[in-house]
mmCIF file of C-alpha atoms in Angstrom:
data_model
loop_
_atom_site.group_PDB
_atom_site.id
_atom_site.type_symbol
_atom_site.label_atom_id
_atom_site.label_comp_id
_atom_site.label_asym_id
_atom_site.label_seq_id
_atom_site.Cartn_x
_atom_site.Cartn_y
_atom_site.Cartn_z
ATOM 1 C CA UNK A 1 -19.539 6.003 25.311
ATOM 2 C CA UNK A 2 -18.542 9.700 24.890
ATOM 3 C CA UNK A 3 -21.792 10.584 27.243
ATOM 4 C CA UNK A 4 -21.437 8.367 29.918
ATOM 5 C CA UNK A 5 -17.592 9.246 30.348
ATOM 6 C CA UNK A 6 -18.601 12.916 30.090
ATOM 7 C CA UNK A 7 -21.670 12.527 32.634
ATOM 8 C CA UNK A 8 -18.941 10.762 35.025
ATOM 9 C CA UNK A 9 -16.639 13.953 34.572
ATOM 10 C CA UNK A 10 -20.184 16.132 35.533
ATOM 11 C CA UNK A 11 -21.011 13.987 38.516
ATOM 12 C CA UNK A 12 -21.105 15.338 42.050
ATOM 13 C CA UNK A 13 -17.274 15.533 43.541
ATOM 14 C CA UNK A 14 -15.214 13.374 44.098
ATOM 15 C CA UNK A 15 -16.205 13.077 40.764
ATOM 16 C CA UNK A 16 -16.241 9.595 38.426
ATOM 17 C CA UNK A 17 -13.079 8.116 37.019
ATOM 18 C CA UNK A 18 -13.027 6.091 34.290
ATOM 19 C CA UNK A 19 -11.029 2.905 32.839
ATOM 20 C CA UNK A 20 -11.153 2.208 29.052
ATOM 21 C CA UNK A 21 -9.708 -0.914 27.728
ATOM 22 C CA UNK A 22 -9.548 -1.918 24.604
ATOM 23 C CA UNK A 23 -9.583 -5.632 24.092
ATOM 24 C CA UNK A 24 -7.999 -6.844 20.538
ATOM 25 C CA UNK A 25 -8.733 -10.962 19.602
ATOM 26 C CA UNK A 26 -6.610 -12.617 17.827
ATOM 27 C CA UNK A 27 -7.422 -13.259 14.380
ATOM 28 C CA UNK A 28 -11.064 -12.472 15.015
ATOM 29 C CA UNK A 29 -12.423 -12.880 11.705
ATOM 30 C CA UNK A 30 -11.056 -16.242 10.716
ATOM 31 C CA UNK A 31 -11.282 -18.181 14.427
ATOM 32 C CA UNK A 32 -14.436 -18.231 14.705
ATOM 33 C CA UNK A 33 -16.068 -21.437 15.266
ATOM 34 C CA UNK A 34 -18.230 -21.850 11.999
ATOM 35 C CA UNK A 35 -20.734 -24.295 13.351
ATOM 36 C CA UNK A 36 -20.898 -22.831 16.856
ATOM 37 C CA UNK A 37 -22.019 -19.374 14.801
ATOM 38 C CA UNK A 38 -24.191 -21.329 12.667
ATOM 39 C CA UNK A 39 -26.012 -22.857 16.105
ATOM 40 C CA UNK A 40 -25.997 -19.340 17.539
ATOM 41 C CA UNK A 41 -27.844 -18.308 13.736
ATOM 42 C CA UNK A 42 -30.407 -21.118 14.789
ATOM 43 C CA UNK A 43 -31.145 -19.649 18.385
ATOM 44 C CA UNK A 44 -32.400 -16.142 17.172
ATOM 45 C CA UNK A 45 -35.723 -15.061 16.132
ATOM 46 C CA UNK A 46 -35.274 -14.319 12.733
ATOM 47 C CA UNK A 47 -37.050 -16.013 9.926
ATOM 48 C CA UNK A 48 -36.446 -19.585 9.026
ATOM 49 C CA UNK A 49 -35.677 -18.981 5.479
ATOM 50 C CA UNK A 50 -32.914 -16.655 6.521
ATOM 51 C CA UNK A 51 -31.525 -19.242 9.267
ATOM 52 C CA UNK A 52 -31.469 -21.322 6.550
ATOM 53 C CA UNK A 53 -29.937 -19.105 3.923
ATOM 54 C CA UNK A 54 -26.792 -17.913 6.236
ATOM 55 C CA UNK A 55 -26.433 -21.538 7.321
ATOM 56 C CA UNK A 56 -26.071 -22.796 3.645
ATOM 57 C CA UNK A 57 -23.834 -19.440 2.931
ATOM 58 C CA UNK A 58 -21.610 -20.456 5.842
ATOM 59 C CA UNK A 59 -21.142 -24.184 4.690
ATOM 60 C CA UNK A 60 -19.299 -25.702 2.248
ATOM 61 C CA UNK A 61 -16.998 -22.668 0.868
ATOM 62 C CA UNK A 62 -14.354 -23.598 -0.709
ATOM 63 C CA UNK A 63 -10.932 -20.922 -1.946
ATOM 64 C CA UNK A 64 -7.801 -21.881 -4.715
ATOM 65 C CA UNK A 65 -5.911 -19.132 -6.293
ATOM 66 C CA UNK A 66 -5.482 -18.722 -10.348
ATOM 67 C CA UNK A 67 -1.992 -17.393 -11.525
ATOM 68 C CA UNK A 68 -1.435 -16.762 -15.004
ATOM 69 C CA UNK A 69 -3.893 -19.664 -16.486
ATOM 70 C CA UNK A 70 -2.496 -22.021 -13.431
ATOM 71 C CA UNK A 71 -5.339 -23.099 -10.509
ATOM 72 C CA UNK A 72 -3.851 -24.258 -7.074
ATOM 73 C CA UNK A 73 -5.606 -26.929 -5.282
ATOM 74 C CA UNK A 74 -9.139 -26.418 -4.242
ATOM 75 C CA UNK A 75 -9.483 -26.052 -0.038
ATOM 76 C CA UNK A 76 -11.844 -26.062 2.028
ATOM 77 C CA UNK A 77 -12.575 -23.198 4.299
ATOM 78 C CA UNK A 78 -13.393 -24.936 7.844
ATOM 79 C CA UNK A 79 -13.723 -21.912 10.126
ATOM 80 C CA UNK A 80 -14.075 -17.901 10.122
ATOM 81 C CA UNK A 81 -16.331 -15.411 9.280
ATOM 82 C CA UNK A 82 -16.143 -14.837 5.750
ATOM 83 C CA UNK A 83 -14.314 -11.285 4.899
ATOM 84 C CA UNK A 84 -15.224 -8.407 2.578
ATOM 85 C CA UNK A 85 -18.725 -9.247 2.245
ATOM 86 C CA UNK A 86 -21.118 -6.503 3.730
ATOM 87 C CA UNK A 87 -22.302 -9.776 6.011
ATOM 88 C CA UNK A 88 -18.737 -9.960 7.751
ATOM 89 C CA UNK A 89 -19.724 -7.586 10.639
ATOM 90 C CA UNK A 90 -22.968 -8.385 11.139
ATOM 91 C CA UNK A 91 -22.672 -12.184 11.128
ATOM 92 C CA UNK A 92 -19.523 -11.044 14.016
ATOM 93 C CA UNK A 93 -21.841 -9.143 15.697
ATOM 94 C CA UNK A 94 -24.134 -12.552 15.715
ATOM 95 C CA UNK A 95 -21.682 -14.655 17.210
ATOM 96 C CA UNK A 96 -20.395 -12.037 20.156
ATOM 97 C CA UNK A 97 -24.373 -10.910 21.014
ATOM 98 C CA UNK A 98 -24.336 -13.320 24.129
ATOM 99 C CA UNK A 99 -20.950 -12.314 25.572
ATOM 100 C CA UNK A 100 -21.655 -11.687 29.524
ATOM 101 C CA UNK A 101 -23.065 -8.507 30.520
ATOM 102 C CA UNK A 102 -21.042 -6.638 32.964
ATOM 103 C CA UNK A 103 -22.199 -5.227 35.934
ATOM 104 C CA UNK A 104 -22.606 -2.167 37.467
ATOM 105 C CA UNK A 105 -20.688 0.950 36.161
ATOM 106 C CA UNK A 106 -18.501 -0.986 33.691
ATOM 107 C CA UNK A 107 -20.074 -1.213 29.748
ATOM 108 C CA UNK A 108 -19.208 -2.696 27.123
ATOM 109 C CA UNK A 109 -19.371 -1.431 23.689
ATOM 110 C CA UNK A 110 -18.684 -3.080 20.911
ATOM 111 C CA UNK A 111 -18.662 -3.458 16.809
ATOM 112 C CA UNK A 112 -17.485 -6.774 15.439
ATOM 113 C CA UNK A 113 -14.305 -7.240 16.665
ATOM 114 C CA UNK A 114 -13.833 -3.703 18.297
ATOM 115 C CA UNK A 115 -14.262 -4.087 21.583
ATOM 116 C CA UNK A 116 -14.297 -1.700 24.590
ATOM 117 C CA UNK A 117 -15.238 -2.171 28.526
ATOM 118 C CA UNK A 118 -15.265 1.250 30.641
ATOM 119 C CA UNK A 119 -15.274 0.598 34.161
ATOM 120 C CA UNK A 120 -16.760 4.092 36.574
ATOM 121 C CA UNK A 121 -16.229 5.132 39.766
ATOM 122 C CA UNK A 122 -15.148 8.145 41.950
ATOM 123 C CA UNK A 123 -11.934 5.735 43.458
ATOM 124 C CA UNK A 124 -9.773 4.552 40.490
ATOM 125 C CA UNK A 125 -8.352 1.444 42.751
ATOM 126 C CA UNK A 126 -12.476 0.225 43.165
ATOM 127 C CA UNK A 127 -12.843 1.031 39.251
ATOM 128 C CA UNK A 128 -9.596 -1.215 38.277
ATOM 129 C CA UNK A 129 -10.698 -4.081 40.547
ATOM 130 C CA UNK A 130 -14.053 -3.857 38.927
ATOM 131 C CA UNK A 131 -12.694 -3.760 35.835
ATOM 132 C CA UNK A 132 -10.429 -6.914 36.139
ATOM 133 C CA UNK A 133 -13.148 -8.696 37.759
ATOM 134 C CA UNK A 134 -14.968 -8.538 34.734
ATOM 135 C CA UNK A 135 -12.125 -9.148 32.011
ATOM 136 C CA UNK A 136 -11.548 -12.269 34.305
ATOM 137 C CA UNK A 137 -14.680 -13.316 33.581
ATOM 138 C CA UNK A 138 -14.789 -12.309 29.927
ATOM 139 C CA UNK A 139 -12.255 -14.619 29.065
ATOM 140 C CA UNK A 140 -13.656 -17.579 30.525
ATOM 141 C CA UNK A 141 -16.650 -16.831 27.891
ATOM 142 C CA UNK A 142 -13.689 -15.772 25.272
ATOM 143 C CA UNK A 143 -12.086 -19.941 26.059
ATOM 144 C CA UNK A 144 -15.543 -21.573 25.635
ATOM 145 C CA UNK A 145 -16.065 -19.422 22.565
ATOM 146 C CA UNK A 146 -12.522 -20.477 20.639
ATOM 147 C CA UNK A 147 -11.692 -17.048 20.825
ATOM 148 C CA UNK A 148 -8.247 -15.745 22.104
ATOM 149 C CA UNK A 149 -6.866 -12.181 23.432
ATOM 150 C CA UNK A 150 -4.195 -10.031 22.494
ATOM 151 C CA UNK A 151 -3.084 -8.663 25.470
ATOM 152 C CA UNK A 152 -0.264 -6.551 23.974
ATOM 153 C CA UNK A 153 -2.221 -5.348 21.497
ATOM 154 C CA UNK A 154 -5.137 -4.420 24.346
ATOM 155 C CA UNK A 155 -4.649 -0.827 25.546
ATOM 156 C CA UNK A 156 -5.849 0.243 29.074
ATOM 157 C CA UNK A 157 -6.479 4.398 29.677
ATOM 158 C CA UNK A 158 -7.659 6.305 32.489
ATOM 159 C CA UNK A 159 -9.863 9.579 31.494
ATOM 160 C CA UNK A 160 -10.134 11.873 34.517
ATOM 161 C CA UNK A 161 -10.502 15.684 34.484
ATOM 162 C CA UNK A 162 -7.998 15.695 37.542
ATOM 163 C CA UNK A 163 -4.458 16.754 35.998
ATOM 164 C CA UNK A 164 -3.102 15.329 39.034
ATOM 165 C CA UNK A 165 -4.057 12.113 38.348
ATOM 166 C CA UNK A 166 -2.871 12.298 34.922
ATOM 167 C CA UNK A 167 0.200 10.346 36.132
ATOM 168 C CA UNK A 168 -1.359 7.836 37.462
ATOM 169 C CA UNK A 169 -0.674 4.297 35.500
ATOM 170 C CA UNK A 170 -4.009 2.062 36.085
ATOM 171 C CA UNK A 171 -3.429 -1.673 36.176
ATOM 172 C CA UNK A 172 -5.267 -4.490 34.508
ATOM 173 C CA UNK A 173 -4.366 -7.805 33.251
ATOM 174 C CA UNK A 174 -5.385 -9.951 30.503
ATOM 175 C CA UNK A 175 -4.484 -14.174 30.782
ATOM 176 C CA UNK A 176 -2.102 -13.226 33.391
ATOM 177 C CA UNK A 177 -0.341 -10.505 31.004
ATOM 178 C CA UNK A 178 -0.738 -6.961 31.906
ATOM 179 C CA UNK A 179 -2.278 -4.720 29.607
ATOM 180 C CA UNK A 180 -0.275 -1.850 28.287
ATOM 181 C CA UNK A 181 -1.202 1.693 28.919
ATOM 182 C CA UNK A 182 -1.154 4.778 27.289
ATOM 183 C CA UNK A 183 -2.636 8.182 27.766
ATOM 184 C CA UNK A 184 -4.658 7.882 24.143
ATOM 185 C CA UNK A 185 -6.358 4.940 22.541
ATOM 186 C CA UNK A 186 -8.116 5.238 19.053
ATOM 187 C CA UNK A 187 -11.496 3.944 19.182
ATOM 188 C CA UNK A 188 -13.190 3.008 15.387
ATOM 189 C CA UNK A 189 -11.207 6.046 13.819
ATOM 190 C CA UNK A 190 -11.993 8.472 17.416
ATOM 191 C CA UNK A 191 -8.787 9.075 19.443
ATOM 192 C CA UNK A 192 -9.648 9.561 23.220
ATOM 193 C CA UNK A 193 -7.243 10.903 25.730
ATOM 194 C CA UNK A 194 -6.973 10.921 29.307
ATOM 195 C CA UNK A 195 -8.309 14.567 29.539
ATOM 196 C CA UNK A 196 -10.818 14.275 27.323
ATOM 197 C CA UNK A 197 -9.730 16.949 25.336
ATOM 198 C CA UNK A 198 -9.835 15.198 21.591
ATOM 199 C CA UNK A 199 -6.482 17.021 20.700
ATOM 200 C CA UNK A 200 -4.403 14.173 19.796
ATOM 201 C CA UNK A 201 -7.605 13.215 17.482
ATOM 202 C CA UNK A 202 -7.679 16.499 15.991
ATOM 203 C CA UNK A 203 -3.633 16.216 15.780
ATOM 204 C CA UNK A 204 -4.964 12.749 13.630
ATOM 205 C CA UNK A 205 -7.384 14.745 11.466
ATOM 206 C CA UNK A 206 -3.917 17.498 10.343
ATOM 207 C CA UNK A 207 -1.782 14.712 9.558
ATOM 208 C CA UNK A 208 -4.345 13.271 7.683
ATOM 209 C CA UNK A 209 -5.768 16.277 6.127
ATOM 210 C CA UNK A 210 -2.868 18.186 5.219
ATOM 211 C CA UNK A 211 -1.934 16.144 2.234
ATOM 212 C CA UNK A 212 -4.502 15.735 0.665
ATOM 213 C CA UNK A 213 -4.311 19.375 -0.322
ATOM 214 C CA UNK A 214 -1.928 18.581 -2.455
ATOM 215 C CA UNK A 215 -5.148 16.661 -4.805
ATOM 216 C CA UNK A 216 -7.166 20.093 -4.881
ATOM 217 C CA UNK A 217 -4.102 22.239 -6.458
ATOM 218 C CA UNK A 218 -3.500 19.498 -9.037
ATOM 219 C CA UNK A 219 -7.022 19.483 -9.816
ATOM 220 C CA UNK A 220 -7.185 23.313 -9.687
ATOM 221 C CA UNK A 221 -4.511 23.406 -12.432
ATOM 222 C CA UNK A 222 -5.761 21.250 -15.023
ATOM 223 C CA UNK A 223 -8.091 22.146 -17.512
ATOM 224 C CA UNK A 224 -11.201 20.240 -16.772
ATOM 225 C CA UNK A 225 -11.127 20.557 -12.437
ATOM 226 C CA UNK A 226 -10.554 24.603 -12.421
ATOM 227 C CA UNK A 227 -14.621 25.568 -11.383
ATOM 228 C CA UNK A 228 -14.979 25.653 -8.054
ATOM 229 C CA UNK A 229 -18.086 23.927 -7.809
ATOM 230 C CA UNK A 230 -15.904 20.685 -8.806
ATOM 231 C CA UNK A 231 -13.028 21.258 -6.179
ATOM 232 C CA UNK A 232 -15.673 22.299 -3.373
ATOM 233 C CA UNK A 233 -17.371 18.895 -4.022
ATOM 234 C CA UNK A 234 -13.905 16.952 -4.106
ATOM 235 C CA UNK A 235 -13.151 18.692 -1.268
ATOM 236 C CA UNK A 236 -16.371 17.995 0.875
ATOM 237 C CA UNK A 237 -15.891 14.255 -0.283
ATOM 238 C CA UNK A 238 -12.268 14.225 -0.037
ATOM 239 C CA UNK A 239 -11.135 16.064 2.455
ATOM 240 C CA UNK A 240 -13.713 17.663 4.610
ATOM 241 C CA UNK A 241 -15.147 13.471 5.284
ATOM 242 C CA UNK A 242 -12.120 13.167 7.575
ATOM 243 C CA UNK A 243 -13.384 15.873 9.811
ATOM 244 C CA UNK A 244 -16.615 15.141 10.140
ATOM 245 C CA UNK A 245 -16.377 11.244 11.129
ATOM 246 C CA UNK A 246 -17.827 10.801 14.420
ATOM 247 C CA UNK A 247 -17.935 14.278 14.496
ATOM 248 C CA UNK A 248 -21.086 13.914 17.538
ATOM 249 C CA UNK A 249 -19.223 12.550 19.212
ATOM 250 C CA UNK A 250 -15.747 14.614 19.703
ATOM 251 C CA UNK A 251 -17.024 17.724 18.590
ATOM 252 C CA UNK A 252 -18.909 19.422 21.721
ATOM 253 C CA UNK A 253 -16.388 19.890 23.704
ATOM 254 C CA UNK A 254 -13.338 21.008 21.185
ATOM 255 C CA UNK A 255 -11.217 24.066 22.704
ATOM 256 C CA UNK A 256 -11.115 27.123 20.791
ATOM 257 C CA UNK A 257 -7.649 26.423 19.872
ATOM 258 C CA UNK A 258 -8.469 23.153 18.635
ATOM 259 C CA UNK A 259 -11.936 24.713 16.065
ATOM 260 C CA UNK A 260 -8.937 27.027 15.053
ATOM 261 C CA UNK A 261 -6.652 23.957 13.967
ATOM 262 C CA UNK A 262 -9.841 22.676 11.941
ATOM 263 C CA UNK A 263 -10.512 26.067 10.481
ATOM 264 C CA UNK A 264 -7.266 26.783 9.480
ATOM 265 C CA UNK A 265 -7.087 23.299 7.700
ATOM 266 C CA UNK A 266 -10.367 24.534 5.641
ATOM 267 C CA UNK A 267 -9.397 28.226 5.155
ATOM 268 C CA UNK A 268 -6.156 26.565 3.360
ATOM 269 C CA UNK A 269 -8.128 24.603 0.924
ATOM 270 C CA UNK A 270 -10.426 27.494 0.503
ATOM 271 C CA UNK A 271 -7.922 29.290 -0.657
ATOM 272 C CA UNK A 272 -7.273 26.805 -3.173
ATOM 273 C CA UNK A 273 -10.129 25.983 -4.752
ATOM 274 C CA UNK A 274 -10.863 30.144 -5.121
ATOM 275 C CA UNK A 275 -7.144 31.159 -6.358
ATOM 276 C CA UNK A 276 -7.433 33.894 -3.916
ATOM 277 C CA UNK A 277 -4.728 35.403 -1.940
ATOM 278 C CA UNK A 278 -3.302 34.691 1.751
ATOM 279 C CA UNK A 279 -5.409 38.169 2.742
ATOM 280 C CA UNK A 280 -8.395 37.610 1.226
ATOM 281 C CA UNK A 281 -10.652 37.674 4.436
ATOM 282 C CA UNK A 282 -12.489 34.413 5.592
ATOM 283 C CA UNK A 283 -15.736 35.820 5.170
ATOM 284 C CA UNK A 284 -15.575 36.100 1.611
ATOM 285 C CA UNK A 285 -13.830 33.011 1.385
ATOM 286 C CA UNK A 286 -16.787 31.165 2.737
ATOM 287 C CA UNK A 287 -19.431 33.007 1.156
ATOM 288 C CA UNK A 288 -17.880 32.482 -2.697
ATOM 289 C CA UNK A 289 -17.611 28.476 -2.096
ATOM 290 C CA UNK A 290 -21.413 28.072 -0.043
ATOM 291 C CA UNK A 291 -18.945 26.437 2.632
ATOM 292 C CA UNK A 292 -20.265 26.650 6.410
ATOM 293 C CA UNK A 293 -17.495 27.639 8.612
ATOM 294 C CA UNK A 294 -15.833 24.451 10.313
ATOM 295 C CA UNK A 295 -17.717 25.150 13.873
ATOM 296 C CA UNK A 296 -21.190 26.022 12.554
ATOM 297 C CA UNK A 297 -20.979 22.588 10.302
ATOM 298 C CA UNK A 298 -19.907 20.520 13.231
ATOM 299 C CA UNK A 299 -22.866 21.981 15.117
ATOM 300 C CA UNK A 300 -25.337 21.977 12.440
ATOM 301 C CA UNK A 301 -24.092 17.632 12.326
ATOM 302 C CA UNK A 302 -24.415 17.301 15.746
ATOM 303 C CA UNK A 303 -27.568 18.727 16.347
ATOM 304 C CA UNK A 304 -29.050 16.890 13.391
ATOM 305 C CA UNK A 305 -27.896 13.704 14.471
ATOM 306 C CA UNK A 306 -29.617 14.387 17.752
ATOM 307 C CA UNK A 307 -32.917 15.533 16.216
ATOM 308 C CA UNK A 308 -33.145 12.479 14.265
ATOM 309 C CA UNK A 309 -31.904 9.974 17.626
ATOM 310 C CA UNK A 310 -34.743 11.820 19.845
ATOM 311 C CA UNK A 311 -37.208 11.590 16.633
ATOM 312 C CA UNK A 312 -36.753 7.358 16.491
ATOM 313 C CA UNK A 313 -37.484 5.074 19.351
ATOM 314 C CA UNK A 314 -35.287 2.461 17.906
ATOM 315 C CA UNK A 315 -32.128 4.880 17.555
ATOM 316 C CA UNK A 316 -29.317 3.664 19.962
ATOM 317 C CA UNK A 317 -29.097 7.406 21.034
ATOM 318 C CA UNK A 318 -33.031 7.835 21.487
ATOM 319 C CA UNK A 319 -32.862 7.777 25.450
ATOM 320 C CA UNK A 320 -30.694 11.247 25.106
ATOM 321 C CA UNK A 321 -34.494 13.128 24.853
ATOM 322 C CA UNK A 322 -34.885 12.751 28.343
ATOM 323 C CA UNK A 323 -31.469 12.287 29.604
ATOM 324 C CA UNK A 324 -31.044 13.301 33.088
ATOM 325 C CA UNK A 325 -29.264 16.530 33.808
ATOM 326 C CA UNK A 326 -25.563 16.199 35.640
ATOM 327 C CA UNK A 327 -25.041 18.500 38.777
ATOM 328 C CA UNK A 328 -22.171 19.920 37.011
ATOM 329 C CA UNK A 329 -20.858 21.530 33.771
ATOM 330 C CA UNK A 330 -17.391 20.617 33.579
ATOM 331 C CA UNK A 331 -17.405 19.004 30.046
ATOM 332 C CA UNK A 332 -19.458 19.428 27.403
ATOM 333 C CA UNK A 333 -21.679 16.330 26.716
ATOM 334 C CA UNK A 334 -23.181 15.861 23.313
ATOM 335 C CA UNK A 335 -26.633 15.674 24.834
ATOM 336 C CA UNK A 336 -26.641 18.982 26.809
ATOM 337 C CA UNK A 337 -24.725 20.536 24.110
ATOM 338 C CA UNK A 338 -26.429 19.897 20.808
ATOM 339 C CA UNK A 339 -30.002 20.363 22.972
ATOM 340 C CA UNK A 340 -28.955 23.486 23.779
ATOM 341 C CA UNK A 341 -28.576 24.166 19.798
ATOM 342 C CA UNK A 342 -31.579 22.521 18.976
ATOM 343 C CA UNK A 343 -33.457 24.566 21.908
ATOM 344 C CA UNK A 344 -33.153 28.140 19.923
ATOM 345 C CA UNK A 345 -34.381 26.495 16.198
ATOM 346 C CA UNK A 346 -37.496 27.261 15.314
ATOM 347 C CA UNK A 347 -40.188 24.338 14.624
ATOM 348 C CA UNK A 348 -39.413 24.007 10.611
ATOM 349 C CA UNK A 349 -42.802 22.913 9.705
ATOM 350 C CA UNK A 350 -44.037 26.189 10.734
ATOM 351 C CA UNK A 351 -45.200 28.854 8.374
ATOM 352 C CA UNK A 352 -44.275 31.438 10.525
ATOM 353 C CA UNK A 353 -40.412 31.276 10.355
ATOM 354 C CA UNK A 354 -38.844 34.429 9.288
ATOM 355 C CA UNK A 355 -35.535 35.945 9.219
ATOM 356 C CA UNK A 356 -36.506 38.319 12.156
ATOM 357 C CA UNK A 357 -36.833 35.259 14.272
ATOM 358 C CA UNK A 358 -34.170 33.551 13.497
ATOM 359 C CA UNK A 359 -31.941 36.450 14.061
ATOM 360 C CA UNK A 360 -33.920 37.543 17.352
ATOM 361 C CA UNK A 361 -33.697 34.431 18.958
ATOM 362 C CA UNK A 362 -29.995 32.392 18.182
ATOM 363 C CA UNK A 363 -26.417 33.519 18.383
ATOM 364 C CA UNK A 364 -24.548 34.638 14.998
ATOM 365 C CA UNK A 365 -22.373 31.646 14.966
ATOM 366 C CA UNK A 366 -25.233 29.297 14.663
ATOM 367 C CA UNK A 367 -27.538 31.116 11.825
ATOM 368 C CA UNK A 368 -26.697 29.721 9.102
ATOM 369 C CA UNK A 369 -26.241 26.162 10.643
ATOM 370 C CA UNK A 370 -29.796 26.580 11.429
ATOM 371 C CA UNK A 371 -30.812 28.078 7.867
ATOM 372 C CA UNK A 372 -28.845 24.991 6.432
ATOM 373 C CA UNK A 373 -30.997 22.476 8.894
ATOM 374 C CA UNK A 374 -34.301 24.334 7.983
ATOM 375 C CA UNK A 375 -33.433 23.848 3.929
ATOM 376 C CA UNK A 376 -32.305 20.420 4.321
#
């Protein structure tokens, strides 16, 4: 989703406009029909036995509660999806794999009951009426599926690089109720804004971050957690796991000021897990730990991830290996960006890779991202 808004941004002027609505159901989970998914379980190609198996897991389940040594009555479970099971999603998934498939320049992307539609074009008023076209017809299929909106729980966001028409308020309605619309919307954990800058995410990732240093300095005063192999790890696990989610996806295009934010956030529990001072330069900080700075791990993910999307045909990302160039530069796309990365790293299955090349032949900010991707 990140590409395509980002190669709309790129496009020839007037440039593409996009509208991003996110479409919240109602009780997803538990509405839906059980033997309408069950039919829809019958219609695929996978193998009998497993038709069979999801159909028998699906029927007959039955819930009562047990307090202190008392049962309540037994009932039956009629409808839904059943929750907490690793099946949930995917069996979600199942049911919403025929919803309609929109038409040109709007998508839809979706993951169980996270649903988004973007809607592209260089005029925003032909890119709304596109857009409500569709969501007209989406819940007509929404109706025959038992399924029902939350309109006030939808959000509706333009993303334009034109500051001008940052003040625009886009229009969209949802069973006659307009959508609400705000200049951010979090997307699975991802929080886009109308700029496409990511700074409200990485605004997300402080408020998030910044307490959990208070876990490394109790662990780095107490008498089994003071090595700092033990608070690095907690740290990578703990701490570091909130910057790096969807990190591909946000990352390319971060301002300086923003990598600062993030580097700051890591210099601080640096400086924790080491016990050294507030002047002890970064440099050192890094090297005592084994830590990549924030920006060369971000890149060293990114360009990973698209190694291993351009590697596998059956990667949702795969078509990125030969992904059309835009005619301009204005944001930086994860494709364009992380291939530029990957571009300067040497083959790593040859025997010829030296230090001399690496050194000859990539910027210093990326060495030891590329060291680290040639180990791993």
């Amino acid at each position: 989703m990140t590409q395509n808004i980002s190669d709309g941004i790129n496009s020839k002027r007037p440039a593409q406009r996009t509208l991003l609505a996110t479409i919240d159901i109602s009780k997803a989970f538990d509405a839906v029909p059980k033997y309408t998914l069950i039919d829809k379980v019958h219609n695929t190609n996978m193998h009998n036995n497993t038709k069979r198996w999801l159909a028998n897991y699906l029927s007959g389940r039955q819930a009562h509660v047990n307090y202190n040594g008392k049962s309540s009555r037994t009932h039956n479970i009629t409808n839904g999806v059943p929750q907490g099971s690793v099946l949930s999603p995917t069996l979600f998934n199942l049911y919403m794999h025929d919803m309609p498939n929109p038409p040109a320049n709007n998508h839809i992307s979706s993951y169980a009951d996270d649903i988004t539609i973007t809607s592209t074009h260089n005029n925003i008023d032909t890119a709304e009426t596109s857009l409500q076209n569709y969501l007209t017809f989406f819940e007509n299929w929404l109706d025959q599926n038992r399924l029902k909106v939350a309109p006030a729980k939808s959000t509706l966001t333009l993303l334009t690089n034109w500051r001008t028409e940052h003040r625009i308020i886009p229009r969209a309605s949802l069973n006659n109720t307009p959508i609400p619309h705000t200049h951010s919307t979090k997307i699975l954990g991802v929080t886009y804004n109308t700029s496409m800058t990511f700074t409200p995410h990485i605004a997300n990732i402080k408020t998030k971050c910044t307490p959990r240093l208070n876990a490394l300095r109790t662990l780095t005063g107490t008498t089994f957690g003071q090595h700092k192999e033990t608070t690095s790890l907690v740290y990578k696990q703990y701490k570091r796991a909130v910057m790096d989610h969807a990190s591909p996806s946000w990352a390319p295009d971060l301002s300086d000021s923003n990598h600062k934010t993030l580097q700051t956030i890591q210099n601080n529990a640096l400086r924790i897990i080491t016990g050294c001072t507030q002047t002890t330069p970064t440099d050192h900080l890094h090297h005592e730990t084994k830590i990549l700075k924030v920006k060369d791990h971000l890149d060293m993910r990114g360009t990973q991830f698209l190694a291993s999307a351009t590697q596998n045909p059956e990667h949702p990302c795969h078509y990125m290996r030969h992904h059309p160039q835009t005619p301009r530069s204005i944001r930086h796309t994860p494709e364009r960006y992380y291939n530029s990365i990957l571009a300067t790293i040497p083959n790593p299955g040859a025997n010829n890779i030296t230090k001399q090349q690496i050194h000859t032949h990539t910027s210093p900010g990326t060495r030891s991202a590329i060291w680290q991707t040639i180990l791993s």
